[in-house]
Amino acid sequence: MSNEVCCSKCDLANVFGKNVFNDAVMRERLPKATYKALRKTIDEGLPLDPTVAEVVASAMKDWALDKGATHFTHWFQPMTGVTAEKHDSFISPTADGKVIMEFSGKELIKGEPDASSFPSGGLRATFEARGYTAWDCTSPAFLKEDKTGVTLCIPTIFCSYTGEALDKKTPLLRSMEALSKQALRVLRLFGNTTANKIITTVGPEQEYFLVDRDSYKKRKDLIYTGRTLYGAPAPKGQELEDHYFGQIKERVSSFMKDLNEALWKLGVSAKTQHNEVAPAQHELAPIFNNTNIATDHNQLTMEILKKVADRHGLACLLHEKPFAGINGSGKHNNWSMSTDDGQNLLDPGNTPHENAQFLVFLCSVIKAVDKYQELLRLSAGNAGNDHRLGANEAPPAIISIFLGDQLTDILCQLENGSAKSCMCGEELNIGVSTLPDLPKDATDRNRTSPFAFTGNKFEFRMVPSSISVAGPNIVLNTIVADVLSEVADRLENSTDFAVELQTVLKEMIVNHKRIIFNGNNYSDEWVEEAKKRGLPNIRSTVDAIPELIAEKSIEVFGKHSVLSEKELHSRYEILLEGYAKQINIEALTMIEMAKRQILPTGIRFASQIADSINSIKTTALEVDMTAQSEILQEVSNILASLKKNISILEQEIKETVETEGIYNQACAYRDKVFTQMNLLRKDADVLETLVDDSMWPFPTYGDLLFYTL
Ligand code: ADP
Ligand code: MG
């Protein structure tokens, strides 16, 4: 709705990609030979000739200056999960005391930020603090505009002096390369000679909350941790289901209009927007793109959501669980594989031959997900998502795949061969003309599955709303590449392609069908059933993190040159540290709010009642004071318990901080600190329901979710 308003005013065609040094700009601004050389580098992953870089840098600078840029930055994605940038201006002094605007090929290609303050998980000692950023020319440069001016941003990877990855992009690019290599091998076996590269595509659907900025600023928990650590439920939650796809309020649609325009300028194809299930919750979906660009775009989207919200007097919450008792936010990672000439490999084809190829790719994903499900679970874990997974609003912590009945039946036929024991009861031979038409559309929709096939792509629904999609896609690309490499090994060495294909498919189905589940993933029966099938149920992030350094993981990441053992260990440390730090900040924030806001408020309220009792007594009238004394009793009891729980929490933190070893420490944060945080919260939330509304020290759930928007 608001898109149309915007299109007519700002002429979408002119706005879209306006701030991107995209192919059209390159074609227009670069000499033909330079353009061709750069294109070759981008398309074929060839090394960039320094003389070409020089010409590109100069053209990029002129373009940026024309658009008002004064600075440039290498834009990278360290392990913090947010993007990093260090701005340099284009100016270069001249002998006559003036300046000229300069930007060299060297500055475009490589940067050397002092990087000692980024997490490295022990990979880099501070004495060798140098980190390198290197231009990733497969993601276009862009301009960031805000009140402070215009900056040319060059997407880069970030690595250490010795070449180890210190960021999320390096392994992502490596995983894309690995998948391309293995998928091409399989595709060639099916006679494809035209594709040069296989790309993975991603469309991440982003959920978020909007709250009033003034209210947000009054809550230390939102400011420090992104979620509410206290808050009694409002009388109304999401039970009426009146928010999902509901009419978008004007204040929000005006925000969305600006958001879209800001994203379109950056070439982010924001397409769909709607209200989500919880009050004040919304979703934005872009049109899918190649995984590298989609990852950059999602990072930009999260940044711009916050910026534009700010301009509209709103605050955008990207946390997975900003409010207890109502749904939290996730990010659905839609994923597929496609040839560089646009053939989606997860799209069932029109001929038996195409369908056989489709089934190989489909079954390879199924096998990969089953074989490496712990890694996938890990890739979707963070402290915020621990509140969601398995809590009847998001998929459970158990990984399974939804295929729909039709496809499941086809796999069943393949598995049984001539056994004729399944729904259709027919034998299915791959590579012969009896292969039936495959369903083009998964007619039955399942919203509870963590990993659903949706017609021509898989939708990984466990991904947390606040994290980079790099992690889940690094895992997906690598594990699917691994299975494809095994398939290719078998098929390349077979004497009868059709027979071997049938055997390989059958094996994959027999060995991995346990991962397929088309029912209700939220039900208790499924948890039981999954247990019987031997599917792991990894309930918390801390339990998932060690999977990163399990032998199986080291092997698969190493085999495909995505992450070395050293790099995996560093990431293991970073993840555990990140978890511990996050819980620590939450606990400290809770204590600060309890001691300096909640407790004093409760005491003031209690003394008000005591004063009232005393002043009534002075009247010497026979007044019934049971209400006053009961409330006073109740409030005082809660205050006593609250005070006790604060002290215990302080003690738990102290002991946890002293725990030896980062894994043990993270466990202690989960088992001791987090558990105690919940007890403290309980007291405070009860107190909130007793204390005079006008005295409560910060906005309530009702204020945040219903009153101020
Ligand atoms: P929904 O999940 O709400 O039904 P859609 O199926 O239309 O929505 O698409 C959801 C997301 O999936 C969008 O971002 C879309 O661009 C993306 N998507 C569609 N096709 C592909 C594909 N081949 N690869 C990756 N993502 C895709
Ligand atoms: Mg979806």
PDB file of N, CA, C and O and ligand atoms in Angstrom, residues 200-205 245 272 274 283 285-289 332-338 344 445 454 456-459 461, ligand 1:
ATOM      1  N   THR A 200      24.539 -19.884  -4.722  1.00  0.00           N
ATOM      2  CA  THR A 200      23.445 -20.124  -3.791  1.00  0.00           C
ATOM      3  C   THR A 200      22.704 -18.809  -3.623  1.00  0.00           C
ATOM      4  O   THR A 200      23.303 -17.732  -3.633  1.00  0.00           O
ATOM      5  N   THR A 201      21.389 -18.935  -3.524  1.00  0.00           N
ATOM      6  CA  THR A 201      20.557 -17.732  -3.440  1.00  0.00           C
ATOM      7  C   THR A 201      19.873 -17.687  -2.075  1.00  0.00           C
ATOM      8  O   THR A 201      19.520 -18.734  -1.520  1.00  0.00           O
ATOM      9  N   VAL A 202      19.699 -16.482  -1.579  1.00  0.00           N
ATOM     10  CA  VAL A 202      19.083 -16.327  -0.258  1.00  0.00           C
ATOM     11  C   VAL A 202      18.117 -15.146  -0.248  1.00  0.00           C
ATOM     12  O   VAL A 202      18.405 -14.084  -0.792  1.00  0.00           O
ATOM     13  N   GLY A 203      16.966 -15.386   0.341  1.00  0.00           N
ATOM     14  CA  GLY A 203      16.005 -14.306   0.588  1.00  0.00           C
ATOM     15  C   GLY A 203      15.648 -14.339   2.065  1.00  0.00           C
ATOM     16  O   GLY A 203      14.882 -15.198   2.487  1.00  0.00           O
ATOM     17  N   PRO A 204      16.243 -13.463   2.865  1.00  0.00           N
ATOM     18  CA  PRO A 204      15.961 -13.508   4.310  1.00  0.00           C
ATOM     19  C   PRO A 204      14.768 -12.633   4.692  1.00  0.00           C
ATOM     20  O   PRO A 204      14.759 -11.441   4.419  1.00  0.00           O
ATOM     21  N   GLU A 205      13.744 -13.253   5.297  1.00  0.00           N
ATOM     22  CA  GLU A 205      12.588 -12.473   5.765  1.00  0.00           C
ATOM     23  C   GLU A 205      12.909 -11.992   7.177  1.00  0.00           C
ATOM     24  O   GLU A 205      13.180 -12.795   8.055  1.00  0.00           O
ATOM     25  N   PHE A 245      -1.077  -9.491   9.676  1.00  0.00           N
ATOM     26  CA  PHE A 245      -1.581  -8.961   8.399  1.00  0.00           C
ATOM     27  C   PHE A 245      -2.629  -7.861   8.588  1.00  0.00           C
ATOM     28  O   PHE A 245      -3.398  -7.557   7.679  1.00  0.00           O
ATOM     29  N   THR A 272       8.161  -7.056   0.368  1.00  0.00           N
ATOM     30  CA  THR A 272       6.940  -7.334   1.111  1.00  0.00           C
ATOM     31  C   THR A 272       7.041  -6.768   2.510  1.00  0.00           C
ATOM     32  O   THR A 272       8.092  -6.843   3.131  1.00  0.00           O
ATOM     33  N   HIS A 274       4.549  -6.495   6.182  1.00  0.00           N
ATOM     34  CA  HIS A 274       3.249  -6.697   6.817  1.00  0.00           C
ATOM     35  C   HIS A 274       3.393  -6.742   8.321  1.00  0.00           C
ATOM     36  O   HIS A 274       4.501  -6.875   8.849  1.00  0.00           O
ATOM     37  N   GLU A 283       7.239  -7.407   9.569  1.00  0.00           N
ATOM     38  CA  GLU A 283       8.191  -8.197   8.783  1.00  0.00           C
ATOM     39  C   GLU A 283       8.515  -7.511   7.474  1.00  0.00           C
ATOM     40  O   GLU A 283       7.660  -6.848   6.879  1.00  0.00           O
ATOM     41  N   ALA A 285      10.450  -8.465   3.729  1.00  0.00           N
ATOM     42  CA  ALA A 285      11.130  -9.475   2.916  1.00  0.00           C
ATOM     43  C   ALA A 285      11.645  -8.838   1.632  1.00  0.00           C
ATOM     44  O   ALA A 285      10.926  -8.111   0.961  1.00  0.00           O
ATOM     45  N   PRO A 286      12.899  -9.112   1.301  1.00  0.00           N
ATOM     46  CA  PRO A 286      13.439  -8.637   0.027  1.00  0.00           C
ATOM     47  C   PRO A 286      13.254  -9.700  -1.049  1.00  0.00           C
ATOM     48  O   PRO A 286      12.890 -10.839  -0.725  1.00  0.00           O
ATOM     49  N   ILE A 287      13.509  -9.341  -2.286  1.00  0.00           N
ATOM     50  CA  ILE A 287      13.583 -10.365  -3.331  1.00  0.00           C
ATOM     51  C   ILE A 287      14.952 -11.028  -3.192  1.00  0.00           C
ATOM     52  O   ILE A 287      15.944 -10.345  -2.932  1.00  0.00           O
ATOM     53  N   PHE A 288      14.986 -12.345  -3.367  1.00  0.00           N
ATOM     54  CA  PHE A 288      16.242 -13.054  -3.104  1.00  0.00           C
ATOM     55  C   PHE A 288      17.378 -12.599  -4.024  1.00  0.00           C
ATOM     56  O   PHE A 288      17.160 -12.056  -5.095  1.00  0.00           O
ATOM     57  N   ASN A 289      18.578 -12.875  -3.575  1.00  0.00           N
ATOM     58  CA  ASN A 289      19.767 -12.457  -4.292  1.00  0.00           C
ATOM     59  C   ASN A 289      20.842 -13.515  -4.078  1.00  0.00           C
ATOM     60  O   ASN A 289      20.619 -14.459  -3.316  1.00  0.00           O
ATOM     61  N   HIS A 332      13.574 -15.883   8.474  1.00  0.00           N
ATOM     62  CA  HIS A 332      13.455 -17.076   7.637  1.00  0.00           C
ATOM     63  C   HIS A 332      14.464 -16.989   6.512  1.00  0.00           C
ATOM     64  O   HIS A 332      14.399 -16.085   5.688  1.00  0.00           O
ATOM     65  N   ASN A 333      15.368 -17.933   6.495  1.00  0.00           N
ATOM     66  CA  ASN A 333      16.433 -17.923   5.496  1.00  0.00           C
ATOM     67  C   ASN A 333      16.020 -18.825   4.322  1.00  0.00           C
ATOM     68  O   ASN A 333      16.178 -20.035   4.365  1.00  0.00           O
ATOM     69  N   ASN A 334      15.449 -18.211   3.293  1.00  0.00           N
ATOM     70  CA  ASN A 334      15.070 -18.963   2.092  1.00  0.00           C
ATOM     71  C   ASN A 334      16.327 -19.199   1.276  1.00  0.00           C
ATOM     72  O   ASN A 334      17.062 -18.253   0.992  1.00  0.00           O
ATOM     73  N   TRP A 335      16.544 -20.446   0.879  1.00  0.00           N
ATOM     74  CA  TRP A 335      17.839 -20.808   0.286  1.00  0.00           C
ATOM     75  C   TRP A 335      17.640 -21.747  -0.899  1.00  0.00           C
ATOM     76  O   TRP A 335      16.814 -22.652  -0.850  1.00  0.00           O
ATOM     77  N   SER A 336      18.394 -21.488  -1.951  1.00  0.00           N
ATOM     78  CA  SER A 336      18.387 -22.425  -3.067  1.00  0.00           C
ATOM     79  C   SER A 336      19.731 -22.376  -3.782  1.00  0.00           C
ATOM     80  O   SER A 336      20.623 -21.613  -3.409  1.00  0.00           O
ATOM     81  N   MET A 337      19.850 -23.212  -4.829  1.00  0.00           N
ATOM     82  CA  MET A 337      21.061 -23.204  -5.653  1.00  0.00           C
ATOM     83  C   MET A 337      20.634 -22.949  -7.090  1.00  0.00           C
ATOM     84  O   MET A 337      19.596 -23.453  -7.518  1.00  0.00           O
ATOM     85  N   SER A 338      21.446 -22.179  -7.797  1.00  0.00           N
ATOM     86  CA  SER A 338      21.054 -21.879  -9.163  1.00  0.00           C
ATOM     87  C   SER A 338      22.291 -21.797 -10.049  1.00  0.00           C
ATOM     88  O   SER A 338      23.390 -21.478  -9.574  1.00  0.00           O
ATOM     89  N   ASN A 344      17.187 -22.730 -11.531  1.00  0.00           N
ATOM     90  CA  ASN A 344      17.082 -23.060 -10.103  1.00  0.00           C
ATOM     91  C   ASN A 344      17.149 -24.578  -9.940  1.00  0.00           C
ATOM     92  O   ASN A 344      16.289 -25.310 -10.426  1.00  0.00           O
ATOM     93  N   ARG A 445       0.866 -26.052   3.212  1.00  0.00           N
ATOM     94  CA  ARG A 445       1.856 -25.183   3.847  1.00  0.00           C
ATOM     95  C   ARG A 445       2.030 -25.586   5.297  1.00  0.00           C
ATOM     96  O   ARG A 445       1.073 -25.883   5.976  1.00  0.00           O
ATOM     97  N   THR A 454       9.711 -25.365   0.096  1.00  0.00           N
ATOM     98  CA  THR A 454       8.547 -24.563  -0.298  1.00  0.00           C
ATOM     99  C   THR A 454       8.508 -24.399  -1.818  1.00  0.00           C
ATOM    100  O   THR A 454       8.520 -23.293  -2.346  1.00  0.00           O
ATOM    101  N   ASN A 456      10.381 -24.517  -4.511  1.00  0.00           N
ATOM    102  CA  ASN A 456      11.610 -24.409  -5.309  1.00  0.00           C
ATOM    103  C   ASN A 456      12.788 -23.909  -4.478  1.00  0.00           C
ATOM    104  O   ASN A 456      13.775 -23.419  -5.002  1.00  0.00           O
ATOM    105  N   LYS A 457      12.636 -23.991  -3.173  1.00  0.00           N
ATOM    106  CA  LYS A 457      13.693 -23.535  -2.248  1.00  0.00           C
ATOM    107  C   LYS A 457      13.429 -24.140  -0.878  1.00  0.00           C
ATOM    108  O   LYS A 457      12.327 -24.638  -0.627  1.00  0.00           O
ATOM    109  N   PHE A 458      14.432 -24.114  -0.037  1.00  0.00           N
ATOM    110  CA  PHE A 458      14.230 -24.504   1.354  1.00  0.00           C
ATOM    111  C   PHE A 458      14.170 -23.250   2.209  1.00  0.00           C
ATOM    112  O   PHE A 458      14.863 -22.272   1.945  1.00  0.00           O
ATOM    113  N   GLU A 459      13.338 -23.320   3.219  1.00  0.00           N
ATOM    114  CA  GLU A 459      13.207 -22.189   4.128  1.00  0.00           C
ATOM    115  C   GLU A 459      13.688 -22.624   5.510  1.00  0.00           C
ATOM    116  O   GLU A 459      13.029 -23.424   6.171  1.00  0.00           O
ATOM    117  N   ARG A 461      13.969 -21.880   9.086  1.00  0.00           N
ATOM    118  CA  ARG A 461      13.174 -20.935   9.878  1.00  0.00           C
ATOM    119  C   ARG A 461      13.671 -20.741  11.300  1.00  0.00           C
ATOM    120  O   ARG A 461      13.002 -20.120  12.108  1.00  0.00           O
TER     121      ARG A 461
HETATM  122  P1  ADP B   1       6.480 -16.678   1.996  1.00  0.00           P
HETATM  123  O1  ADP B   1       7.562 -17.413   2.705  1.00  0.00           O
HETATM  124  O2  ADP B   1       5.873 -15.606   2.877  1.00  0.00           O
HETATM  125  O3  ADP B   1       5.497 -17.558   1.352  1.00  0.00           O
HETATM  126  P2  ADP B   1       7.740 -16.254  -0.582  1.00  0.00           P
HETATM  127  O4  ADP B   1       7.690 -17.713  -0.771  1.00  0.00           O
HETATM  128  O5  ADP B   1       7.154 -15.402  -1.644  1.00  0.00           O
HETATM  129  O6  ADP B   1       7.134 -15.820   0.814  1.00  0.00           O
HETATM  130  O7  ADP B   1       9.238 -15.823  -0.464  1.00  0.00           O
HETATM  131  C1  ADP B   1       9.896 -15.623   0.708  1.00  0.00           C
HETATM  132  C2  ADP B   1      11.321 -15.250   0.377  1.00  0.00           C
HETATM  133  O8  ADP B   1      11.915 -16.283  -0.384  1.00  0.00           O
HETATM  134  C3  ADP B   1      11.475 -13.973  -0.461  1.00  0.00           C
HETATM  135  O9  ADP B   1      12.511 -13.217   0.061  1.00  0.00           O
HETATM  136  C4  ADP B   1      11.830 -14.535  -1.818  1.00  0.00           C
HETATM  137  O10 ADP B   1      12.574 -13.638  -2.606  1.00  0.00           O
HETATM  138  C5  ADP B   1      12.665 -15.725  -1.420  1.00  0.00           C
HETATM  139  N1  ADP B   1      12.895 -16.672  -2.515  1.00  0.00           N
HETATM  140  C6  ADP B   1      12.080 -16.993  -3.549  1.00  0.00           C
HETATM  141  N2  ADP B   1      12.707 -17.820  -4.401  1.00  0.00           N
HETATM  142  C7  ADP B   1      13.953 -18.048  -3.892  1.00  0.00           C
HETATM  143  C8  ADP B   1      15.090 -18.795  -4.317  1.00  0.00           C
HETATM  144  N3  ADP B   1      15.088 -19.503  -5.439  1.00  0.00           N
HETATM  145  N4  ADP B   1      16.186 -18.760  -3.540  1.00  0.00           N
HETATM  146  C9  ADP B   1      16.207 -18.050  -2.399  1.00  0.00           C
HETATM  147  N5  ADP B   1      15.180 -17.344  -1.962  1.00  0.00           N
HETATM  148  C10 ADP B   1      14.067 -17.321  -2.692  1.00  0.00           C
END
